[in-house]
mmCIF file of C-alpha atoms in Angstrom:
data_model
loop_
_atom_site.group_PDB
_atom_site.id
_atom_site.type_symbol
_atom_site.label_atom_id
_atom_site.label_comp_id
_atom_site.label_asym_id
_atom_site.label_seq_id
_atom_site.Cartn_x
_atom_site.Cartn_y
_atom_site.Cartn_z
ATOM 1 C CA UNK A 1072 -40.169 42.150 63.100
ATOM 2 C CA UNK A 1073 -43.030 40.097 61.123
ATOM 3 C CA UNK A 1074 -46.014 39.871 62.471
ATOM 4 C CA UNK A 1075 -47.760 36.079 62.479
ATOM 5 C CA UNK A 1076 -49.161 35.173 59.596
ATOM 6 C CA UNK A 1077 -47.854 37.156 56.987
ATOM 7 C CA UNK A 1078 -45.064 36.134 55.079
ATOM 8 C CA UNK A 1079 -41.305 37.362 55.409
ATOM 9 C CA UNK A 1080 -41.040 39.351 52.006
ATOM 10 C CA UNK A 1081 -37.161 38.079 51.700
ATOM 11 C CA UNK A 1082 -37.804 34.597 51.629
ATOM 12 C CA UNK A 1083 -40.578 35.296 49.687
ATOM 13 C CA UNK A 1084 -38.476 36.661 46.928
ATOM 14 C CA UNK A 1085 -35.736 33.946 47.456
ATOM 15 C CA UNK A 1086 -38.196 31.589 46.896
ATOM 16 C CA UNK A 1087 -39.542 32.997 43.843
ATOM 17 C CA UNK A 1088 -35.773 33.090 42.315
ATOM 18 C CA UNK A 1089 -35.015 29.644 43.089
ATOM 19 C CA UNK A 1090 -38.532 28.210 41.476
ATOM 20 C CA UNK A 1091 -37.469 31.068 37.988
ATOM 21 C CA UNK A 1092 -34.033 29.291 38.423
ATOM 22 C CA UNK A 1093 -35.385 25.843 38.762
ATOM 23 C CA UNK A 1094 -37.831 26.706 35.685
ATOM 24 C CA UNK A 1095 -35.455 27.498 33.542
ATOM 25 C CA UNK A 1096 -32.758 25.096 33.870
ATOM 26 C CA UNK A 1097 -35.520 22.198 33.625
ATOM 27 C CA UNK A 1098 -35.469 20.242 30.273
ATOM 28 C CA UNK A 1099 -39.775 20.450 30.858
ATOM 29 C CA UNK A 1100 -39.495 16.205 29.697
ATOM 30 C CA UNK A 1101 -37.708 17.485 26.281
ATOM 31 C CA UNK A 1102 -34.750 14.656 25.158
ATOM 32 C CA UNK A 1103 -32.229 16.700 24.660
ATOM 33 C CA UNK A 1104 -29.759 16.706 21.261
ATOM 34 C CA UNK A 1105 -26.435 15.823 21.222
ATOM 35 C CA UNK A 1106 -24.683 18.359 19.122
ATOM 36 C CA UNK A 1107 -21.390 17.299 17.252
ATOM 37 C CA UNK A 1108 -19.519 14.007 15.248
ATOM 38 C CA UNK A 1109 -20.692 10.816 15.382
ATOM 39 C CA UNK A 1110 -18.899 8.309 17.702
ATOM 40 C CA UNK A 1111 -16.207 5.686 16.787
ATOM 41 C CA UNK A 1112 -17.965 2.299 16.232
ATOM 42 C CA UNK A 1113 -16.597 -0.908 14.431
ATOM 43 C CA UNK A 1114 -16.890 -1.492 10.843
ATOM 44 C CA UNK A 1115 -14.430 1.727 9.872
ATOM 45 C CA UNK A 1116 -11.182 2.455 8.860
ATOM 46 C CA UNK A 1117 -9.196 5.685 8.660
ATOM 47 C CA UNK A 1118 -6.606 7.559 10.788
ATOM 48 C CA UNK A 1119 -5.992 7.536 14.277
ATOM 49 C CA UNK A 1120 -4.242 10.502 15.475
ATOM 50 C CA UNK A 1121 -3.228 12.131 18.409
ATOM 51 C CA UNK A 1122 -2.728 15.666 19.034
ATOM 52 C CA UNK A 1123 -2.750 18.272 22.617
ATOM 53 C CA UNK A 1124 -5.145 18.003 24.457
ATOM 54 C CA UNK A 1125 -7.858 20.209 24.493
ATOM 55 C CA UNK A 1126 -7.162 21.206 20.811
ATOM 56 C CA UNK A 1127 -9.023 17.971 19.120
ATOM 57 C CA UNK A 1128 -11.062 20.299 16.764
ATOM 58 C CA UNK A 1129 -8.358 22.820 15.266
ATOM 59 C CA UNK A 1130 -6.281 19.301 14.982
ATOM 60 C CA UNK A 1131 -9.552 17.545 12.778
ATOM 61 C CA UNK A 1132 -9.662 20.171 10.382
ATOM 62 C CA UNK A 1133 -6.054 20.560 9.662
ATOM 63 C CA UNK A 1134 -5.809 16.492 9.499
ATOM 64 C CA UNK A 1135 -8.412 16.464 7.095
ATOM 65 C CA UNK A 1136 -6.664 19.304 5.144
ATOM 66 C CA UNK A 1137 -3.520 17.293 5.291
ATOM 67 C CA UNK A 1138 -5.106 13.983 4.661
ATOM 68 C CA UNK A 1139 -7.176 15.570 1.873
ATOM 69 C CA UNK A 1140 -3.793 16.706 0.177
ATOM 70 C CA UNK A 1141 -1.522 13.806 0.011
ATOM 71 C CA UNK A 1142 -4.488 11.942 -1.308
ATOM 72 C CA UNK A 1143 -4.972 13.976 -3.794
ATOM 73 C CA UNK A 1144 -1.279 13.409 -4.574
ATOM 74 C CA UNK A 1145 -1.477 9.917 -4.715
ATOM 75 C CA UNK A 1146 -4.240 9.876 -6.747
ATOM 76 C CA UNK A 1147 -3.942 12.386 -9.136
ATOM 77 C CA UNK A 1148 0.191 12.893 -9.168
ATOM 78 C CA UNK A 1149 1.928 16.426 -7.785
ATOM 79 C CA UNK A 1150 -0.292 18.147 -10.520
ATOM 80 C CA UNK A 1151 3.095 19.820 -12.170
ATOM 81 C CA UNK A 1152 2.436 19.303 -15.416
ATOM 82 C CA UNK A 1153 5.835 20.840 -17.782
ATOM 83 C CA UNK A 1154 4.199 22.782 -20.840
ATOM 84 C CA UNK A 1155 6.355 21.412 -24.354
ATOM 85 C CA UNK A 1156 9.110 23.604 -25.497
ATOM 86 C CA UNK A 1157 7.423 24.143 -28.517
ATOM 87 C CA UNK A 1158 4.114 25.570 -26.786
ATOM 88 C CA UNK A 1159 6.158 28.068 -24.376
ATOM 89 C CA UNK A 1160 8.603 29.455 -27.105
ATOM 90 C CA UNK A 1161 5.309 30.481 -29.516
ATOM 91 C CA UNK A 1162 4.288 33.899 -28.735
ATOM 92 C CA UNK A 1163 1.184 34.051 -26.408
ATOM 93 C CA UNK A 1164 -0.515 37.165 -27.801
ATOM 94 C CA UNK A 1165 -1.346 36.660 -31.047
ATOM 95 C CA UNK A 1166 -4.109 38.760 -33.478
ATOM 96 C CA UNK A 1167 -6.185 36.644 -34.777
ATOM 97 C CA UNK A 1168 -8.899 37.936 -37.860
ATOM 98 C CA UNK A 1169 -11.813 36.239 -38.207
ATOM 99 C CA UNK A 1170 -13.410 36.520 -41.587
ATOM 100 C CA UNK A 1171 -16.411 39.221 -42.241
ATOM 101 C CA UNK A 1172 -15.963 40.538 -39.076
ATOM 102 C CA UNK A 1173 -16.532 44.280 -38.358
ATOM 103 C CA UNK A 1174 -13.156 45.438 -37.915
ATOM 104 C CA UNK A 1175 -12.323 43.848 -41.642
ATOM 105 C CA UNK A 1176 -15.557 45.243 -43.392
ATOM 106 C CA UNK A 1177 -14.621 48.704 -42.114
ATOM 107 C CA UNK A 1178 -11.020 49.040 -43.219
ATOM 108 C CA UNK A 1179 -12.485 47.375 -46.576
ATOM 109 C CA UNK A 1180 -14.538 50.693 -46.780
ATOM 110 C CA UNK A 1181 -12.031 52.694 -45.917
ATOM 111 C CA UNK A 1182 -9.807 51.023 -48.515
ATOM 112 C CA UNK A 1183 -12.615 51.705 -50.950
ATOM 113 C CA UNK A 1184 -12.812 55.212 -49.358
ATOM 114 C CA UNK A 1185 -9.535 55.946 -50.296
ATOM 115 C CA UNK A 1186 -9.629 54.278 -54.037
ATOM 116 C CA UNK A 1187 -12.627 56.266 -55.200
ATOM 117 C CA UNK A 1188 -10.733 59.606 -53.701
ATOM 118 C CA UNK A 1189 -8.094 58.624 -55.874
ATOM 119 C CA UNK A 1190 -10.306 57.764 -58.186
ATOM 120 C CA UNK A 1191 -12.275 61.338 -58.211
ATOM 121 C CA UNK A 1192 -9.125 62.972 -57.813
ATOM 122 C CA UNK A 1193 -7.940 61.954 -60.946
ATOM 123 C CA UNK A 1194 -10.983 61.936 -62.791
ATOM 124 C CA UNK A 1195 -11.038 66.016 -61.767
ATOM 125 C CA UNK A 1196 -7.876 66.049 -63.132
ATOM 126 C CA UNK A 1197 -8.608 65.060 -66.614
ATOM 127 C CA UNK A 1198 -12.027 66.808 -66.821
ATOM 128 C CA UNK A 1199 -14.412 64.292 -66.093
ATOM 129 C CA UNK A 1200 -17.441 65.134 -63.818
ATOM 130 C CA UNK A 1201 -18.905 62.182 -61.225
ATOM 131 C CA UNK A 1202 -22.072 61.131 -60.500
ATOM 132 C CA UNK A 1203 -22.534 60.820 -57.055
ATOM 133 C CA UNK A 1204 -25.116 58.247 -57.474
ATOM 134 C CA UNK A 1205 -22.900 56.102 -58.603
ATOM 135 C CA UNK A 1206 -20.125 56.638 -55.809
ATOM 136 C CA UNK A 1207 -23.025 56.039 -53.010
ATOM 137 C CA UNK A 1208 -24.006 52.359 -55.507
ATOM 138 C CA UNK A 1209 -19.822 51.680 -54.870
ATOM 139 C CA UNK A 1210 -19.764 52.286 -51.395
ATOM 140 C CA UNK A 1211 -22.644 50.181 -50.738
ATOM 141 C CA UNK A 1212 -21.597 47.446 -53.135
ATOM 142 C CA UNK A 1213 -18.170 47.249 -51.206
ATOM 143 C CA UNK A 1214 -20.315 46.163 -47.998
ATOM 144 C CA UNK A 1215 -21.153 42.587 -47.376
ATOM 145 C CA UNK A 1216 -23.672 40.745 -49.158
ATOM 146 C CA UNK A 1217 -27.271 39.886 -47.429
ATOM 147 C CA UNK A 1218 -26.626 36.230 -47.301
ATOM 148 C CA UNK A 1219 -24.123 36.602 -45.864
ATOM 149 C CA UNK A 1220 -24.441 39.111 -42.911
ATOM 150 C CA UNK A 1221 -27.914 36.299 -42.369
ATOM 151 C CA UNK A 1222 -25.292 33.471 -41.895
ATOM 152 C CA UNK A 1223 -23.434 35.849 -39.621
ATOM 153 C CA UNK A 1224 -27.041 36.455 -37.338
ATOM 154 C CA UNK A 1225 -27.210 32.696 -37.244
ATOM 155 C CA UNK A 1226 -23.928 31.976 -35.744
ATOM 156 C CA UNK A 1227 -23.758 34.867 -34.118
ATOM 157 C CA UNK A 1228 -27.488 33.752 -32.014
ATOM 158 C CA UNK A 1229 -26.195 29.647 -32.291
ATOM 159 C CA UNK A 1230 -22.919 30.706 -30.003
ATOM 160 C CA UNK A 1231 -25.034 33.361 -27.403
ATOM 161 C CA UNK A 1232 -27.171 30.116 -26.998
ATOM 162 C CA UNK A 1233 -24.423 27.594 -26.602
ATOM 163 C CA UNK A 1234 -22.735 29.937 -23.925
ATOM 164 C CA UNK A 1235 -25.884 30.021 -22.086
ATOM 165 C CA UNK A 1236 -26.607 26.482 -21.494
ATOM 166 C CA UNK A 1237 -22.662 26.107 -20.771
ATOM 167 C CA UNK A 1238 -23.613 28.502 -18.164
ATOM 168 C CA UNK A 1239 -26.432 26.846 -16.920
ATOM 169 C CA UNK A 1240 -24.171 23.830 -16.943
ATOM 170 C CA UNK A 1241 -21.469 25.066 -14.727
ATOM 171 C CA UNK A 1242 -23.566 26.587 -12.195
ATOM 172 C CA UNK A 1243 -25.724 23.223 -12.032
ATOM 173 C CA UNK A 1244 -22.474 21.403 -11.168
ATOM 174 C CA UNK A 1245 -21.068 23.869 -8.741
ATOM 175 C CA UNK A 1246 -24.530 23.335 -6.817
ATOM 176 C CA UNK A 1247 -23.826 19.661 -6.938
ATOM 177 C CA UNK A 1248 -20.683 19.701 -5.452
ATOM 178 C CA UNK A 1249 -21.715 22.524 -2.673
ATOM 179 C CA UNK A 1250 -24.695 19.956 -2.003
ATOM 180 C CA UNK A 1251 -22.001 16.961 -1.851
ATOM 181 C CA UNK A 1252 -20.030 19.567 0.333
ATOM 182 C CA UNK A 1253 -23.263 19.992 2.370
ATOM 183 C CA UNK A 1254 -24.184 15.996 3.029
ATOM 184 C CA UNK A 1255 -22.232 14.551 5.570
ATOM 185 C CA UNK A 1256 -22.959 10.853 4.412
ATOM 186 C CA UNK A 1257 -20.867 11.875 0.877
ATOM 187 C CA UNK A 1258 -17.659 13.249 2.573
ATOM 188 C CA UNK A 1259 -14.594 11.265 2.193
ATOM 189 C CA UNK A 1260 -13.406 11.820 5.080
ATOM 190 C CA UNK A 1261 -15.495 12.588 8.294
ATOM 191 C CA UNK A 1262 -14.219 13.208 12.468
ATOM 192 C CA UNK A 1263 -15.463 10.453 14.188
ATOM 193 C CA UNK A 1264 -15.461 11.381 17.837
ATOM 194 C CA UNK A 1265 -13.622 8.951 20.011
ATOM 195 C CA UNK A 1266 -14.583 10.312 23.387
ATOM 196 C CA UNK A 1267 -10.622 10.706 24.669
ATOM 197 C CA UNK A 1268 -8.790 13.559 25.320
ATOM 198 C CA UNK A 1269 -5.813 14.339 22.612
ATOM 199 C CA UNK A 1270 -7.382 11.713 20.817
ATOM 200 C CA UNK A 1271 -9.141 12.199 17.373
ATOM 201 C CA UNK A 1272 -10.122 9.509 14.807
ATOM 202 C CA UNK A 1273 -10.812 10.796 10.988
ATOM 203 C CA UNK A 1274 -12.811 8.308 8.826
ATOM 204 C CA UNK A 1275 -12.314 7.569 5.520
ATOM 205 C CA UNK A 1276 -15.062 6.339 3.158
ATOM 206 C CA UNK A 1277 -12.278 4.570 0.686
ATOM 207 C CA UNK A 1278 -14.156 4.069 -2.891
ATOM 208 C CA UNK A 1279 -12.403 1.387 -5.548
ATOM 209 C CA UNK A 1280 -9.139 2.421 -6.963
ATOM 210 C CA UNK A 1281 -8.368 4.776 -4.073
ATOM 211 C CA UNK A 1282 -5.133 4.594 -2.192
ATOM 212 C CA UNK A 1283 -6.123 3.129 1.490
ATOM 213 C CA UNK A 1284 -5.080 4.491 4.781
ATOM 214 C CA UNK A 1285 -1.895 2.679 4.911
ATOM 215 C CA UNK A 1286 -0.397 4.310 1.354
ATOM 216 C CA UNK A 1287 -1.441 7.548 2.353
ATOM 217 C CA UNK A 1288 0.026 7.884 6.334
ATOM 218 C CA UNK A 1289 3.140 6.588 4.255
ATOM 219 C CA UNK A 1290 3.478 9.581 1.757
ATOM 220 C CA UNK A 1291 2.394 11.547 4.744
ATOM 221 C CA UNK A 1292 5.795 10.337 6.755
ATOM 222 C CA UNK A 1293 8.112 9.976 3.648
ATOM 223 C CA UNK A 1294 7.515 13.782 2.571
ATOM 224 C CA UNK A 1295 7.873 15.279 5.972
ATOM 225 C CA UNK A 1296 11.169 12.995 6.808
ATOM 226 C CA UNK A 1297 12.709 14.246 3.814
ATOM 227 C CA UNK A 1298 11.198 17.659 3.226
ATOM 228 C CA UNK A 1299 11.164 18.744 7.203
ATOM 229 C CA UNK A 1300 8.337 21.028 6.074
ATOM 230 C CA UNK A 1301 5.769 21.939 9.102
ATOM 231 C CA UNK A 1302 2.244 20.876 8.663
ATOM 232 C CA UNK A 1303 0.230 21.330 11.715
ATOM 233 C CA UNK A 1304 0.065 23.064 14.977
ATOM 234 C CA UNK A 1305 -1.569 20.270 16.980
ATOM 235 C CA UNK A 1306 -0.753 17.183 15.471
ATOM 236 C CA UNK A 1307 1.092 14.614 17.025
ATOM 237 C CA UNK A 1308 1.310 10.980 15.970
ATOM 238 C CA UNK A 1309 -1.095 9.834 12.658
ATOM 239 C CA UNK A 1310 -1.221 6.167 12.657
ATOM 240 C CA UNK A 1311 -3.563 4.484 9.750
ATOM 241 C CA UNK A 1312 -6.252 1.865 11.170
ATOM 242 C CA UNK A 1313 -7.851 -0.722 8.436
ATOM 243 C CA UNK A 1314 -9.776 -2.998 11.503
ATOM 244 C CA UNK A 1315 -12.200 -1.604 13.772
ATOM 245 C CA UNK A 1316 -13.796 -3.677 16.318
ATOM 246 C CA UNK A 1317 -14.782 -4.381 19.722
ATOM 247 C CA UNK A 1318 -12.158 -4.901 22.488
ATOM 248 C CA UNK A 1319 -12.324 -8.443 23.679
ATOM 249 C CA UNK A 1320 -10.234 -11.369 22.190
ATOM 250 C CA UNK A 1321 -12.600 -13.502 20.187
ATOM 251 C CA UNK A 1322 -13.345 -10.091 18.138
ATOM 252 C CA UNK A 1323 -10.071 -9.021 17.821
ATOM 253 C CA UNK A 1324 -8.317 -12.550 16.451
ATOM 254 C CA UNK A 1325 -11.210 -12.628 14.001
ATOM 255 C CA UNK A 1326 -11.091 -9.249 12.684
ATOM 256 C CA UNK A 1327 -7.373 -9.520 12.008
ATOM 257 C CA UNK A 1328 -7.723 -12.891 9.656
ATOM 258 C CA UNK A 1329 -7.540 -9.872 6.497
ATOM 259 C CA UNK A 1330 -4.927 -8.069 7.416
ATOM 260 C CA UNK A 1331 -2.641 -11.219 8.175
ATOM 261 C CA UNK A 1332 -3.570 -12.507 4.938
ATOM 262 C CA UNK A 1333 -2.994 -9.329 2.874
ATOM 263 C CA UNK A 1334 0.239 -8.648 4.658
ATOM 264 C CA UNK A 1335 1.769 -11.362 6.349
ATOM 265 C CA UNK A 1336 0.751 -14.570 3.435
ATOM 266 C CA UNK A 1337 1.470 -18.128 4.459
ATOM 267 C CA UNK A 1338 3.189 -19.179 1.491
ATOM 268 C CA UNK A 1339 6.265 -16.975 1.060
ATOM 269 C CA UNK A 1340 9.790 -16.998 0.077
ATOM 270 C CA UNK A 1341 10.697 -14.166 1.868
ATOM 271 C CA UNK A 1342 9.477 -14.490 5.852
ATOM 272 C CA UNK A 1343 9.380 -11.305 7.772
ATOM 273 C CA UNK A 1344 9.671 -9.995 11.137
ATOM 274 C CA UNK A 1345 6.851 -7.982 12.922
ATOM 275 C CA UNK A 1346 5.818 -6.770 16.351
ATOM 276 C CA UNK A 1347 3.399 -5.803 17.982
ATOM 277 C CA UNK A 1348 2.279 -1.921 19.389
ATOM 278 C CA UNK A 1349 -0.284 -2.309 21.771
ATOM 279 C CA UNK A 1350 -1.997 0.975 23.629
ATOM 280 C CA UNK A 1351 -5.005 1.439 25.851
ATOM 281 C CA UNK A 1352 -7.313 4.424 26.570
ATOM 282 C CA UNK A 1353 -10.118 4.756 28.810
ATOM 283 C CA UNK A 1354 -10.019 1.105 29.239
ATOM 284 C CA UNK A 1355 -8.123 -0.860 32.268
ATOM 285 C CA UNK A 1356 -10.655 -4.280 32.208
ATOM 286 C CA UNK A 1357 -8.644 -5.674 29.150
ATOM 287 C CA UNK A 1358 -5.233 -7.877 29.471
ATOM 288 C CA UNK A 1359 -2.724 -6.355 28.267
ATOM 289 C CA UNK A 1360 -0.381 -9.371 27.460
ATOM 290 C CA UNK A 1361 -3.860 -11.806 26.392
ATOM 291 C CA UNK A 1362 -4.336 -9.193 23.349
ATOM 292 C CA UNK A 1363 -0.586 -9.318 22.477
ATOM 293 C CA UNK A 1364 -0.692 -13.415 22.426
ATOM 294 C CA UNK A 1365 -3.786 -13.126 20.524
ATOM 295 C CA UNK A 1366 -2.558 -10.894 17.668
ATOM 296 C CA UNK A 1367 0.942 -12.710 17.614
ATOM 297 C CA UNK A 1368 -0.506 -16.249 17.076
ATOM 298 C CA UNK A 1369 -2.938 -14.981 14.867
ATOM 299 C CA UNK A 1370 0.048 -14.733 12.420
ATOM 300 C CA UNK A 1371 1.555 -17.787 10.591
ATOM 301 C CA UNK A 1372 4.734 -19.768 11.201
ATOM 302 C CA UNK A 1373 7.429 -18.494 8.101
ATOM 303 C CA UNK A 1374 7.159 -14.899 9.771
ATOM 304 C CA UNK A 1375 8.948 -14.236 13.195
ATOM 305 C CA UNK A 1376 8.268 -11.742 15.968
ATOM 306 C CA UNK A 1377 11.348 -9.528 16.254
ATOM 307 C CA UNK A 1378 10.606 -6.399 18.339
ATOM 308 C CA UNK A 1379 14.502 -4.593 17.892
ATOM 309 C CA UNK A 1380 14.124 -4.637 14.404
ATOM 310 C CA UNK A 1381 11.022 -5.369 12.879
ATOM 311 C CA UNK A 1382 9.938 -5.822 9.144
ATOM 312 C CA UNK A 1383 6.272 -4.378 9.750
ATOM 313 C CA UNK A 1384 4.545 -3.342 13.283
ATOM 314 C CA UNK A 1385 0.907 -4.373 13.566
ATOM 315 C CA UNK A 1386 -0.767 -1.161 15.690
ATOM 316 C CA UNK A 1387 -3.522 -2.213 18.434
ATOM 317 C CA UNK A 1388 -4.854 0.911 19.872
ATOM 318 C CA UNK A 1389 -7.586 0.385 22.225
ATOM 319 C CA UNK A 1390 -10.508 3.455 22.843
ATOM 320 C CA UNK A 1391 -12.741 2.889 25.396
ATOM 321 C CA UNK A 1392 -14.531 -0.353 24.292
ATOM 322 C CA UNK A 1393 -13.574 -0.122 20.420
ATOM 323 C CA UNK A 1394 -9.993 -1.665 18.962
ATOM 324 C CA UNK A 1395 -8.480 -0.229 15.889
ATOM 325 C CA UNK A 1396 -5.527 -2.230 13.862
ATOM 326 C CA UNK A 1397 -3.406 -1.317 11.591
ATOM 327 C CA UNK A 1398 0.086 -2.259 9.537
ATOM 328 C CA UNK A 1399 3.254 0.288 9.613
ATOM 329 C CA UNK A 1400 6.546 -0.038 8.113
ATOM 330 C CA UNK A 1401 9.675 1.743 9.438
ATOM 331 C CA UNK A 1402 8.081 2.635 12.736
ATOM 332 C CA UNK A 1403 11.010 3.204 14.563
ATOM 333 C CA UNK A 1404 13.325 4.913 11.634
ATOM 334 C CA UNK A 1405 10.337 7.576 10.886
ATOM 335 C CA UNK A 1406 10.414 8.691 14.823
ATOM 336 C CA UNK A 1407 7.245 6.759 15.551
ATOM 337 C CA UNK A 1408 4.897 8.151 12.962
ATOM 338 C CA UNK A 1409 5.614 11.340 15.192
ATOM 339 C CA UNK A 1410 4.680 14.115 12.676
ATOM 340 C CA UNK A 1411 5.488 16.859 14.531
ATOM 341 C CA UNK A 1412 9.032 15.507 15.355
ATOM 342 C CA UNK A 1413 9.776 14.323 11.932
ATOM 343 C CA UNK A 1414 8.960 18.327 11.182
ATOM 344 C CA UNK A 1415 11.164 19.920 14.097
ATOM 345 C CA UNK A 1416 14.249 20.968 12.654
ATOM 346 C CA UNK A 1417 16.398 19.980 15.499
ATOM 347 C CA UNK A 1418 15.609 16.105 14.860
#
């Protein structure tokens, strides 16, 4: 029993572990850092892609490995070059002699070698003695001249100099590309985090003369619909987004105006027929049909809404309080811009 005024030594000790626990599970007034991607905001473009859940990072590096690929492709072709037929039907090794080289100066002497044998030889024969002064003045006369085994230290110290400041060269640019590697702000492509699960949005930082999001997710689906070949583990459905901006109507029918002009122009001779694909994540404040209307007036009279068999398909995907647009064609042939069932060899 405990006697009055003295503490119990068990609640003591409890409270001593809950004020350690407390303690150390207190920030102490420290704002704490958010560690990973940046979040989806408007203003971007890139690739909207979803993938299983709880798998969004193994699915952002092996889209960006994919992406990364195909737009290399586009840009700089399938990189199989075919060598000439002249080229491949020359024989590779060759010896090659470069003049006053060592290997030449010393079968000279031995050439020499041998002649003033011969020469001795017969020179015994008929009776005749040799100086051997004059043998050693032959053998060093057969060697190169001074000027030029100088003009051979020259080059010799102009190349050893030239191979060092190509070295210096190449390892100065493979530190500028680790260093672009490094810097996040020089990537072209970057994971934007779009705070849904099975939802991942890559970024691309498109520079002039590059193939946009649109060309590439095309390659991407042409290749694999004729190929079958598997890409990915945890990709799903890659859809390319050119808009990005905030979900509520007056943003959205503004943001659109480029895209209806680049692809759907007033003055055409040949109209065509378009739907829309409208999705929602984390969002249930929006109307569904009021962003539908929006997008479909926002497009001019020639072309005609057809949803059966439509021309092009204008994408709305909606995350959390950010829309993203974009422009497919052939939504419904290529299985939805479903990679993985384009892949699957029953399909």
């Amino acid at each position: 029993m405990s006697t009055d005024g003295k503490p119990n030594p068990a609640t003591a000790a409890g409270d001593g572990a809950k004020g350690k626990k407390r303690k150390h599970y207190l920030p102490h007034n420290r704002p704490v850092k958010k560690k990973g991607s940046y979040p989806l905001r408007p203003g971007v473009q890139g690739f909207f892609i979803t993938c299983d859940g709880g798998r969004e990072r193994q699915a952002s590096g092996e889209a960006i490995n994919v992406i990364d690929s195909f737009f290399e492709e586009l840009l700089y072709g399938n990189g199989t070059t075919s060598k000439p037929v002249e080229a491949v039907s020359k024989p590779t090794n060759k010896k090659i002699k470069f003049s006053y080289s060592e290997s030449e100066s010393s079968s000279d002497e031995d050439d020499d070698g041998e002649d003033e044998n011969g020469e001795n030889e017969s020179e015994a024969h008929t009776g005749e003695q040799v100086d051997p002064g004059n043998s050693r003045e032959q053998c060093s006369g057969a060697g190169e001249p001074p000027s030029k085994k100088q003009c051979l230290e020259d080059c010799s110290s102009k190349c050893s100099l030239k191979d060092n400041k190509e070295e210096k060269s190449i390892d100065k640019l493979i530190e500028d590309e680790i260093k672009e590697l490094g810097d996040k702000n020089k990537r072209r492509f970057v994971t934007l985090d779009s705070g849904c699960n099975g939802v991942i949005f890559i970024q691309m930082r498109k520079q002039d003369r590059d193939p946009g999001p649109r060309d590439i997710v095309q390659h991407i689906m042409q290749s694999a619909a004729s190929t079958r070949k598997h890409m990915s583990r945890f990709i799903l459905r890659v859809l390319p987004i050119e808009v990005a901006c905030y979900a509520s109507e007056e943003e959205i029918s503004r943001a659109i105006k480029p895209l209806v002009t680049k692809y759907f122009p007033l003055e055409t001779d040949h109209p065509q027929k378009f739907a829309v694909l409208y999705d929602a994540r984390a969002n249930s404040g929006i109307d569904r049909m009021k962003i539908i209307n929006s997008v479909a007036k926002s497009v001019p009279g020639p072309h005609k809404v057809d949803l059966n068999n439509p021309d092009k398909s204008i994408v709305v995907q909606i995350v959390k309080t950010i829309c993203l647009i974009g422009v497919v064609e052939k939504y419904k042939e290529l299985a939805k811009y479903n990679l993985r069932q384009l892949t699957s060899p029953g399909s």
